[in-house]
Amino acid sequence: MIKTASLSDTGKIRQLNQDVVYTSELPIGNLPNLFLLADGMGGHKAGDYASRYAVDTICEEARESHEQNPEHILKKAIMKASDDIYTLSHTNVDMEGMGTTVVAATIYGKHMKVANVGDSRLYIINGKTITQITTDHSLVEEMVRMGGLDRESARTHPRKNVITRAVGVTNFVVPDFFDIELKKDDVILMCSDGLSNMLEDEEIRMIACAQRDITEKAEALVRAANQNGGRDNISLIIIEPFANEVEHD
């Protein structure tokens, strides 16, 4: 049985929450379930609109899709959202320059399909390990990959918020996809950079593992990010894919 908890917090500095989270443990069209997190960017209205529009459009497209393959469903849905947002941003002066990150996941049996555009993340936490599954589409991540910047310096780099791929910013975007085989004790964490910029990965793991209840895990992570400065909106989804399952010999 899948168990989920989600939270979205404005943080300590921002006036507006431009993050949107969505969870459905029930089928959405041909997807057995759907989990989405979007972090909008743009002016006062625009970022909020972009993230909400992306989530609503992906849900609607998934619901209407006749495709059976989860990757095909998510790819078409994200590309449709991106195309619509791009068009809106070029026809409405109030929406100019808007865009959003999107990280999406669907779980089927012991497998998970993950789609990602931008720098919102999906992690797998399992006991003593935390593994970032998605790859940030960001300037500093490219610098790290090219060997021009070490991972520790990337955390405090002045341009760490510059992303290189986003939904709605260009007239064509393709998500990255990841296929994950889930293990019994895996906990899935999806989050905006308002969490991952405030807490190191190991801090995230320790906080999540210190709480037994899934809702307490979510609350403790948001609380810690705010205690560390809360410089951005903080949003997360926690999923326990095999909650309450007992192994039989």
PDB file of C-alpha atoms in Angstrom:
ATOM      1  CA  MET A   1       0.000   0.000   0.000  1.00  0.00           C
ATOM      2  CA  ILE A   2       1.353   3.400  -0.996  1.00  0.00           C
ATOM      3  CA  LYS A   3       1.415   6.029   1.738  1.00  0.00           C
ATOM      4  CA  THR A   4       2.092   9.716   1.037  1.00  0.00           C
ATOM      5  CA  ALA A   5       2.518  13.051   2.778  1.00  0.00           C
ATOM      6  CA  SER A   6       3.008  16.430   1.135  1.00  0.00           C
ATOM      7  CA  LEU A   7       3.680  19.965   2.357  1.00  0.00           C
ATOM      8  CA  SER A   8       4.228  23.332   0.715  1.00  0.00           C
ATOM      9  CA  ASP A   9       5.481  26.259   2.791  1.00  0.00           C
ATOM     10  CA  THR A  10       6.146  29.863   1.729  1.00  0.00           C
ATOM     11  CA  GLY A  11       9.368  29.980   3.748  1.00  0.00           C
ATOM     12  CA  LYS A  12      10.778  32.909   5.736  1.00  0.00           C
ATOM     13  CA  ILE A  13      11.586  35.417   2.958  1.00  0.00           C
ATOM     14  CA  ARG A  14       9.161  35.112   0.038  1.00  0.00           C
ATOM     15  CA  GLN A  15       5.738  36.756   0.092  1.00  0.00           C
ATOM     16  CA  LEU A  16       4.174  34.334  -2.391  1.00  0.00           C
ATOM     17  CA  ASN A  17       4.330  30.558  -2.700  1.00  0.00           C
ATOM     18  CA  GLN A  18       5.013  29.668  -6.349  1.00  0.00           C
ATOM     19  CA  ASP A  19       5.386  25.935  -5.661  1.00  0.00           C
ATOM     20  CA  VAL A  20       2.602  23.454  -6.350  1.00  0.00           C
ATOM     21  CA  VAL A  21       2.391  19.831  -5.188  1.00  0.00           C
ATOM     22  CA  TYR A  22      -0.068  17.178  -6.324  1.00  0.00           C
ATOM     23  CA  THR A  23      -0.510  13.596  -5.161  1.00  0.00           C
ATOM     24  CA  SER A  24      -2.932  10.900  -6.226  1.00  0.00           C
ATOM     25  CA  GLU A  25      -2.587   7.369  -4.918  1.00  0.00           C
ATOM     26  CA  LEU A  26      -5.508   6.445  -7.200  1.00  0.00           C
ATOM     27  CA  PRO A  27      -5.248   5.980 -10.982  1.00  0.00           C
ATOM     28  CA  ILE A  28      -5.128   9.029 -13.254  1.00  0.00           C
ATOM     29  CA  GLY A  29      -6.147   7.722 -16.659  1.00  0.00           C
ATOM     30  CA  ASN A  30      -3.850   4.811 -17.453  1.00  0.00           C
ATOM     31  CA  LEU A  31      -1.328   5.793 -14.772  1.00  0.00           C
ATOM     32  CA  PRO A  32      -1.753   3.747 -11.555  1.00  0.00           C
ATOM     33  CA  ASN A  33      -0.965   6.866  -9.460  1.00  0.00           C
ATOM     34  CA  LEU A  34       0.678  10.248  -9.989  1.00  0.00           C
ATOM     35  CA  PHE A  35       2.913  12.545  -7.949  1.00  0.00           C
ATOM     36  CA  LEU A  36       3.893  16.008  -9.202  1.00  0.00           C
ATOM     37  CA  LEU A  37       5.923  18.918  -7.864  1.00  0.00           C
ATOM     38  CA  ALA A  38       6.426  22.208  -9.716  1.00  0.00           C
ATOM     39  CA  ASP A  39       8.452  25.292  -8.732  1.00  0.00           C
ATOM     40  CA  GLY A  40       7.367  28.332 -10.736  1.00  0.00           C
ATOM     41  CA  MET A  41       9.505  31.244 -11.836  1.00  0.00           C
ATOM     42  CA  GLY A  42       8.654  34.665 -13.207  1.00  0.00           C
ATOM     43  CA  GLY A  43       6.983  37.806 -11.918  1.00  0.00           C
ATOM     44  CA  HIS A  44       4.497  38.086  -9.071  1.00  0.00           C
ATOM     45  CA  LYS A  45       1.662  36.364 -10.955  1.00  0.00           C
ATOM     46  CA  ALA A  46       3.592  34.519 -13.626  1.00  0.00           C
ATOM     47  CA  GLY A  47       5.539  31.924 -11.606  1.00  0.00           C
ATOM     48  CA  ASP A  48       2.498  31.007  -9.552  1.00  0.00           C
ATOM     49  CA  TYR A  49       0.435  30.661 -12.730  1.00  0.00           C
ATOM     50  CA  ALA A  50       3.072  28.570 -14.550  1.00  0.00           C
ATOM     51  CA  SER A  51       3.445  25.966 -11.795  1.00  0.00           C
ATOM     52  CA  ARG A  52      -0.325  25.624 -11.288  1.00  0.00           C
ATOM     53  CA  TYR A  53      -0.978  25.462 -15.033  1.00  0.00           C
ATOM     54  CA  ALA A  54       1.717  22.812 -15.522  1.00  0.00           C
ATOM     55  CA  VAL A  55       0.337  20.552 -12.784  1.00  0.00           C
ATOM     56  CA  ASP A  56      -3.264  20.959 -13.959  1.00  0.00           C
ATOM     57  CA  THR A  57      -2.337  20.307 -17.602  1.00  0.00           C
ATOM     58  CA  ILE A  58      -0.217  17.230 -16.846  1.00  0.00           C
ATOM     59  CA  CYS A  59      -3.072  15.750 -14.800  1.00  0.00           C
ATOM     60  CA  GLU A  60      -5.618  16.501 -17.507  1.00  0.00           C
ATOM     61  CA  GLU A  61      -3.444  15.116 -20.306  1.00  0.00           C
ATOM     62  CA  ALA A  62      -2.686  11.957 -18.311  1.00  0.00           C
ATOM     63  CA  ARG A  63      -6.377  11.478 -17.579  1.00  0.00           C
ATOM     64  CA  GLU A  64      -7.294  11.747 -21.271  1.00  0.00           C
ATOM     65  CA  SER A  65      -4.350   9.794 -22.713  1.00  0.00           C
ATOM     66  CA  HIS A  66      -4.939   6.490 -24.490  1.00  0.00           C
ATOM     67  CA  GLU A  67      -1.256   5.569 -24.172  1.00  0.00           C
ATOM     68  CA  GLN A  68      -0.333   2.605 -21.984  1.00  0.00           C
ATOM     69  CA  ASN A  69       3.377   3.387 -21.512  1.00  0.00           C
ATOM     70  CA  PRO A  70       3.931   5.665 -18.454  1.00  0.00           C
ATOM     71  CA  GLU A  71       6.901   7.396 -20.096  1.00  0.00           C
ATOM     72  CA  HIS A  72       4.907   8.232 -23.222  1.00  0.00           C
ATOM     73  CA  ILE A  73       2.029   9.563 -21.101  1.00  0.00           C
ATOM     74  CA  LEU A  74       4.252  11.795 -18.973  1.00  0.00           C
ATOM     75  CA  LYS A  75       6.393  12.975 -21.877  1.00  0.00           C
ATOM     76  CA  LYS A  76       3.420  14.121 -23.958  1.00  0.00           C
ATOM     77  CA  ALA A  77       1.741  15.719 -20.931  1.00  0.00           C
ATOM     78  CA  ILE A  78       4.831  17.700 -19.878  1.00  0.00           C
ATOM     79  CA  MET A  79       5.564  18.798 -23.448  1.00  0.00           C
ATOM     80  CA  LYS A  80       1.943  19.964 -23.872  1.00  0.00           C
ATOM     81  CA  ALA A  81       2.148  21.970 -20.632  1.00  0.00           C
ATOM     82  CA  SER A  82       5.450  23.502 -21.749  1.00  0.00           C
ATOM     83  CA  ASP A  83       4.122  24.431 -25.173  1.00  0.00           C
ATOM     84  CA  ASP A  84       1.021  26.082 -23.690  1.00  0.00           C
ATOM     85  CA  ILE A  85       2.995  28.047 -21.078  1.00  0.00           C
ATOM     86  CA  TYR A  86       5.500  29.217 -23.715  1.00  0.00           C
ATOM     87  CA  THR A  87       2.645  30.460 -25.929  1.00  0.00           C
ATOM     88  CA  LEU A  88       0.954  32.243 -23.025  1.00  0.00           C
ATOM     89  CA  SER A  89       4.194  33.915 -21.955  1.00  0.00           C
ATOM     90  CA  HIS A  90       4.625  35.336 -25.470  1.00  0.00           C
ATOM     91  CA  THR A  91       1.052  36.581 -25.869  1.00  0.00           C
ATOM     92  CA  ASN A  92       0.387  38.079 -22.427  1.00  0.00           C
ATOM     93  CA  VAL A  93       2.721  40.794 -21.152  1.00  0.00           C
ATOM     94  CA  ASP A  94       1.875  39.940 -17.516  1.00  0.00           C
ATOM     95  CA  MET A  95       3.094  36.382 -18.096  1.00  0.00           C
ATOM     96  CA  GLU A  96       6.311  37.256 -19.924  1.00  0.00           C
ATOM     97  CA  GLY A  97       9.309  35.102 -18.956  1.00  0.00           C
ATOM     98  CA  MET A  98       7.349  32.643 -16.849  1.00  0.00           C
ATOM     99  CA  GLY A  99       8.285  28.987 -16.524  1.00  0.00           C
ATOM    100  CA  THR A 100       8.407  26.171 -14.015  1.00  0.00           C
ATOM    101  CA  THR A 101      10.333  23.116 -12.968  1.00  0.00           C
ATOM    102  CA  VAL A 102       8.484  19.799 -12.949  1.00  0.00           C
ATOM    103  CA  VAL A 103       9.367  16.524 -11.289  1.00  0.00           C
ATOM    104  CA  ALA A 104       6.846  13.716 -11.765  1.00  0.00           C
ATOM    105  CA  ALA A 105       6.659  10.111 -10.609  1.00  0.00           C
ATOM    106  CA  THR A 106       4.368   7.140 -11.037  1.00  0.00           C
ATOM    107  CA  ILE A 107       4.767   3.787  -9.265  1.00  0.00           C
ATOM    108  CA  TYR A 108       3.692   0.474 -10.751  1.00  0.00           C
ATOM    109  CA  GLY A 109       4.431  -2.642  -8.744  1.00  0.00           C
ATOM    110  CA  LYS A 110       8.080  -2.541  -7.715  1.00  0.00           C
ATOM    111  CA  HIS A 111       9.010   0.007 -10.368  1.00  0.00           C
ATOM    112  CA  MET A 112       8.895   3.784 -10.587  1.00  0.00           C
ATOM    113  CA  LYS A 113       9.052   6.037 -13.623  1.00  0.00           C
ATOM    114  CA  VAL A 114      10.420   9.520 -12.943  1.00  0.00           C
ATOM    115  CA  ALA A 115      10.327  12.565 -15.243  1.00  0.00           C
ATOM    116  CA  ASN A 116      12.275  15.742 -14.576  1.00  0.00           C
ATOM    117  CA  VAL A 117      12.730  19.236 -16.009  1.00  0.00           C
ATOM    118  CA  GLY A 118      14.637  21.835 -13.969  1.00  0.00           C
ATOM    119  CA  ASP A 119      16.234  21.592 -10.536  1.00  0.00           C
ATOM    120  CA  SER A 120      13.446  20.176  -8.383  1.00  0.00           C
ATOM    121  CA  ARG A 121      14.625  16.763  -7.219  1.00  0.00           C
ATOM    122  CA  LEU A 122      13.642  13.203  -6.475  1.00  0.00           C
ATOM    123  CA  TYR A 123      15.648  11.243  -3.895  1.00  0.00           C
ATOM    124  CA  ILE A 124      15.520   7.674  -2.634  1.00  0.00           C
ATOM    125  CA  ILE A 125      16.234   7.317   1.090  1.00  0.00           C
ATOM    126  CA  ASN A 126      16.945   3.828   2.364  1.00  0.00           C
ATOM    127  CA  GLY A 127      18.336   3.426   5.878  1.00  0.00           C
ATOM    128  CA  LYS A 128      21.892   4.764   5.773  1.00  0.00           C
ATOM    129  CA  THR A 129      21.838   6.065   2.201  1.00  0.00           C
ATOM    130  CA  ILE A 130      20.260   8.932   0.290  1.00  0.00           C
ATOM    131  CA  THR A 131      20.527   8.934  -3.496  1.00  0.00           C
ATOM    132  CA  GLN A 132      19.555  11.782  -5.802  1.00  0.00           C
ATOM    133  CA  ILE A 133      17.845  10.148  -8.786  1.00  0.00           C
ATOM    134  CA  THR A 134      17.199  13.227 -10.920  1.00  0.00           C
ATOM    135  CA  THR A 135      19.937  15.390 -12.413  1.00  0.00           C
ATOM    136  CA  ASP A 136      19.562  19.151 -11.939  1.00  0.00           C
ATOM    137  CA  HIS A 137      19.214  21.161 -15.127  1.00  0.00           C
ATOM    138  CA  SER A 138      21.253  24.004 -13.679  1.00  0.00           C
ATOM    139  CA  LEU A 139      24.316  26.062 -14.493  1.00  0.00           C
ATOM    140  CA  VAL A 140      26.256  24.866 -11.448  1.00  0.00           C
ATOM    141  CA  GLU A 141      25.418  21.221 -12.168  1.00  0.00           C
ATOM    142  CA  GLU A 142      26.882  21.656 -15.654  1.00  0.00           C
ATOM    143  CA  MET A 143      29.978  23.256 -14.110  1.00  0.00           C
ATOM    144  CA  VAL A 144      30.344  20.317 -11.701  1.00  0.00           C
ATOM    145  CA  ARG A 145      29.915  17.831 -14.550  1.00  0.00           C
ATOM    146  CA  MET A 146      32.565  19.620 -16.632  1.00  0.00           C
ATOM    147  CA  GLY A 147      34.978  19.550 -13.685  1.00  0.00           C
ATOM    148  CA  GLY A 148      35.032  23.318 -13.218  1.00  0.00           C
ATOM    149  CA  LEU A 149      33.381  23.267  -9.797  1.00  0.00           C
ATOM    150  CA  ASP A 150      33.368  20.835  -6.881  1.00  0.00           C
ATOM    151  CA  ARG A 151      30.116  19.644  -5.330  1.00  0.00           C
ATOM    152  CA  GLU A 152      30.650  21.516  -2.050  1.00  0.00           C
ATOM    153  CA  SER A 153      31.316  24.868  -3.763  1.00  0.00           C
ATOM    154  CA  ALA A 154      28.245  24.340  -5.949  1.00  0.00           C
ATOM    155  CA  ARG A 155      26.017  24.529  -2.863  1.00  0.00           C
ATOM    156  CA  THR A 156      26.973  28.163  -2.174  1.00  0.00           C
ATOM    157  CA  HIS A 157      27.727  29.365  -5.716  1.00  0.00           C
ATOM    158  CA  PRO A 158      26.120  32.790  -6.403  1.00  0.00           C
ATOM    159  CA  ARG A 159      24.511  31.467  -9.602  1.00  0.00           C
ATOM    160  CA  LYS A 160      23.186  28.226  -8.143  1.00  0.00           C
ATOM    161  CA  ASN A 161      19.593  29.246  -8.924  1.00  0.00           C
ATOM    162  CA  VAL A 162      20.213  29.617 -12.673  1.00  0.00           C
ATOM    163  CA  ILE A 163      18.491  26.715 -14.401  1.00  0.00           C
ATOM    164  CA  THR A 164      19.259  25.556 -17.929  1.00  0.00           C
ATOM    165  CA  ARG A 165      16.007  23.767 -18.745  1.00  0.00           C
ATOM    166  CA  ALA A 166      12.467  24.587 -17.637  1.00  0.00           C
ATOM    167  CA  VAL A 167       8.888  23.965 -18.669  1.00  0.00           C
ATOM    168  CA  GLY A 168       7.551  26.866 -20.766  1.00  0.00           C
ATOM    169  CA  VAL A 169      10.754  28.864 -21.196  1.00  0.00           C
ATOM    170  CA  THR A 170      11.622  27.621 -24.701  1.00  0.00           C
ATOM    171  CA  ASN A 171       9.313  26.459 -27.462  1.00  0.00           C
ATOM    172  CA  PHE A 172      10.497  22.853 -27.084  1.00  0.00           C
ATOM    173  CA  VAL A 173      11.471  20.898 -23.988  1.00  0.00           C
ATOM    174  CA  VAL A 174      12.130  17.216 -23.407  1.00  0.00           C
ATOM    175  CA  PRO A 175      12.067  15.779 -19.864  1.00  0.00           C
ATOM    176  CA  ASP A 176      14.735  13.436 -18.546  1.00  0.00           C
ATOM    177  CA  PHE A 177      13.400  10.014 -17.565  1.00  0.00           C
ATOM    178  CA  PHE A 178      14.613   7.569 -14.935  1.00  0.00           C
ATOM    179  CA  ASP A 179      13.524   3.978 -14.272  1.00  0.00           C
ATOM    180  CA  ILE A 180      13.892   2.862 -10.670  1.00  0.00           C
ATOM    181  CA  GLU A 181      13.435  -0.586  -9.169  1.00  0.00           C
ATOM    182  CA  LEU A 182      12.142   0.019  -5.670  1.00  0.00           C
ATOM    183  CA  LYS A 183      13.257  -1.926  -2.601  1.00  0.00           C
ATOM    184  CA  LYS A 184      11.182  -2.775   0.462  1.00  0.00           C
ATOM    185  CA  ASP A 185      12.418  -0.006   2.778  1.00  0.00           C
ATOM    186  CA  ASP A 186      12.758   2.766   0.182  1.00  0.00           C
ATOM    187  CA  VAL A 187      11.318   6.167   0.997  1.00  0.00           C
ATOM    188  CA  ILE A 188      10.840   8.522  -1.958  1.00  0.00           C
ATOM    189  CA  LEU A 189      11.349  12.260  -1.475  1.00  0.00           C
ATOM    190  CA  MET A 190      10.408  14.818  -4.124  1.00  0.00           C
ATOM    191  CA  CYS A 191      11.308  18.419  -3.290  1.00  0.00           C
ATOM    192  CA  SER A 192      11.808  21.939  -4.594  1.00  0.00           C
ATOM    193  CA  ASP A 193      15.185  23.650  -4.237  1.00  0.00           C
ATOM    194  CA  GLY A 194      13.817  25.519  -1.227  1.00  0.00           C
ATOM    195  CA  LEU A 195      14.514  22.304   0.671  1.00  0.00           C
ATOM    196  CA  SER A 196      17.663  21.042  -1.066  1.00  0.00           C
ATOM    197  CA  ASN A 197      19.384  24.465  -0.937  1.00  0.00           C
ATOM    198  CA  MET A 198      18.750  24.786   2.801  1.00  0.00           C
ATOM    199  CA  LEU A 199      19.757  21.262   3.846  1.00  0.00           C
ATOM    200  CA  GLU A 200      22.603  19.016   2.781  1.00  0.00           C
ATOM    201  CA  ASP A 201      21.626  15.558   1.540  1.00  0.00           C
ATOM    202  CA  GLU A 202      22.888  13.862   4.685  1.00  0.00           C
ATOM    203  CA  GLU A 203      20.872  16.252   6.866  1.00  0.00           C
ATOM    204  CA  ILE A 204      17.778  15.387   4.816  1.00  0.00           C
ATOM    205  CA  ARG A 205      18.415  11.670   5.335  1.00  0.00           C
ATOM    206  CA  MET A 206      18.975  12.001   9.089  1.00  0.00           C
ATOM    207  CA  ILE A 207      15.869  14.127   9.633  1.00  0.00           C
ATOM    208  CA  ALA A 208      13.695  11.810   7.542  1.00  0.00           C
ATOM    209  CA  CYS A 209      15.002   8.696   9.282  1.00  0.00           C
ATOM    210  CA  ALA A 210      14.561  10.192  12.771  1.00  0.00           C
ATOM    211  CA  GLN A 211      10.772  10.291  12.368  1.00  0.00           C
ATOM    212  CA  ARG A 212       8.636   7.167  12.212  1.00  0.00           C
ATOM    213  CA  ASP A 213       5.445   8.788  10.939  1.00  0.00           C
ATOM    214  CA  ILE A 214       5.422   9.969   7.315  1.00  0.00           C
ATOM    215  CA  THR A 215       3.640  13.233   8.157  1.00  0.00           C
ATOM    216  CA  GLU A 216       6.182  13.962  10.891  1.00  0.00           C
ATOM    217  CA  LYS A 217       8.989  13.383   8.361  1.00  0.00           C
ATOM    218  CA  ALA A 218       7.499  16.057   6.086  1.00  0.00           C
ATOM    219  CA  GLU A 219       6.928  18.533   8.914  1.00  0.00           C
ATOM    220  CA  ALA A 220      10.425  18.029  10.347  1.00  0.00           C
ATOM    221  CA  LEU A 221      12.087  18.639   6.960  1.00  0.00           C
ATOM    222  CA  VAL A 222      10.151  21.866   6.336  1.00  0.00           C
ATOM    223  CA  ARG A 223      10.869  23.029   9.882  1.00  0.00           C
ATOM    224  CA  ALA A 224      14.616  22.390   9.463  1.00  0.00           C
ATOM    225  CA  ALA A 225      14.741  24.226   6.119  1.00  0.00           C
ATOM    226  CA  ASN A 226      13.060  27.239   7.718  1.00  0.00           C
ATOM    227  CA  GLN A 227      15.433  27.099  10.693  1.00  0.00           C
ATOM    228  CA  ASN A 228      18.353  27.203   8.222  1.00  0.00           C
ATOM    229  CA  GLY A 229      17.037  30.397   6.633  1.00  0.00           C
ATOM    230  CA  GLY A 230      13.936  29.449   4.648  1.00  0.00           C
ATOM    231  CA  ARG A 231      15.119  31.637   1.759  1.00  0.00           C
ATOM    232  CA  ASP A 232      12.689  30.123  -0.767  1.00  0.00           C
ATOM    233  CA  ASN A 233       9.372  28.298  -0.910  1.00  0.00           C
ATOM    234  CA  ILE A 234       9.773  24.798   0.563  1.00  0.00           C
ATOM    235  CA  SER A 235       7.742  21.990  -0.948  1.00  0.00           C
ATOM    236  CA  LEU A 236       8.004  18.247  -0.709  1.00  0.00           C
ATOM    237  CA  ILE A 237       6.245  14.961  -1.275  1.00  0.00           C
ATOM    238  CA  ILE A 238       7.215  11.864   0.705  1.00  0.00           C
ATOM    239  CA  ILE A 239       6.119   8.451  -0.545  1.00  0.00           C
ATOM    240  CA  GLU A 240       6.399   5.114   1.229  1.00  0.00           C
ATOM    241  CA  PRO A 241       5.675   2.729  -1.664  1.00  0.00           C
ATOM    242  CA  PHE A 242       5.375  -0.413   0.428  1.00  0.00           C
ATOM    243  CA  ALA A 243       3.908   0.949   3.662  1.00  0.00           C
ATOM    244  CA  ASN A 244       2.450  -1.697   6.003  1.00  0.00           C
ATOM    245  CA  GLU A 245       3.644  -4.564   3.811  1.00  0.00           C
ATOM    246  CA  VAL A 246       5.028  -7.573   5.645  1.00  0.00           C
ATOM    247  CA  GLU A 247       7.474  -9.944   4.056  1.00  0.00           C
ATOM    248  CA  HIS A 248       6.542 -13.619   4.196  1.00  0.00           C
ATOM    249  CA  ASP A 249       9.018 -16.458   4.219  1.00  0.00           C
TER     250      ASP A 249
END
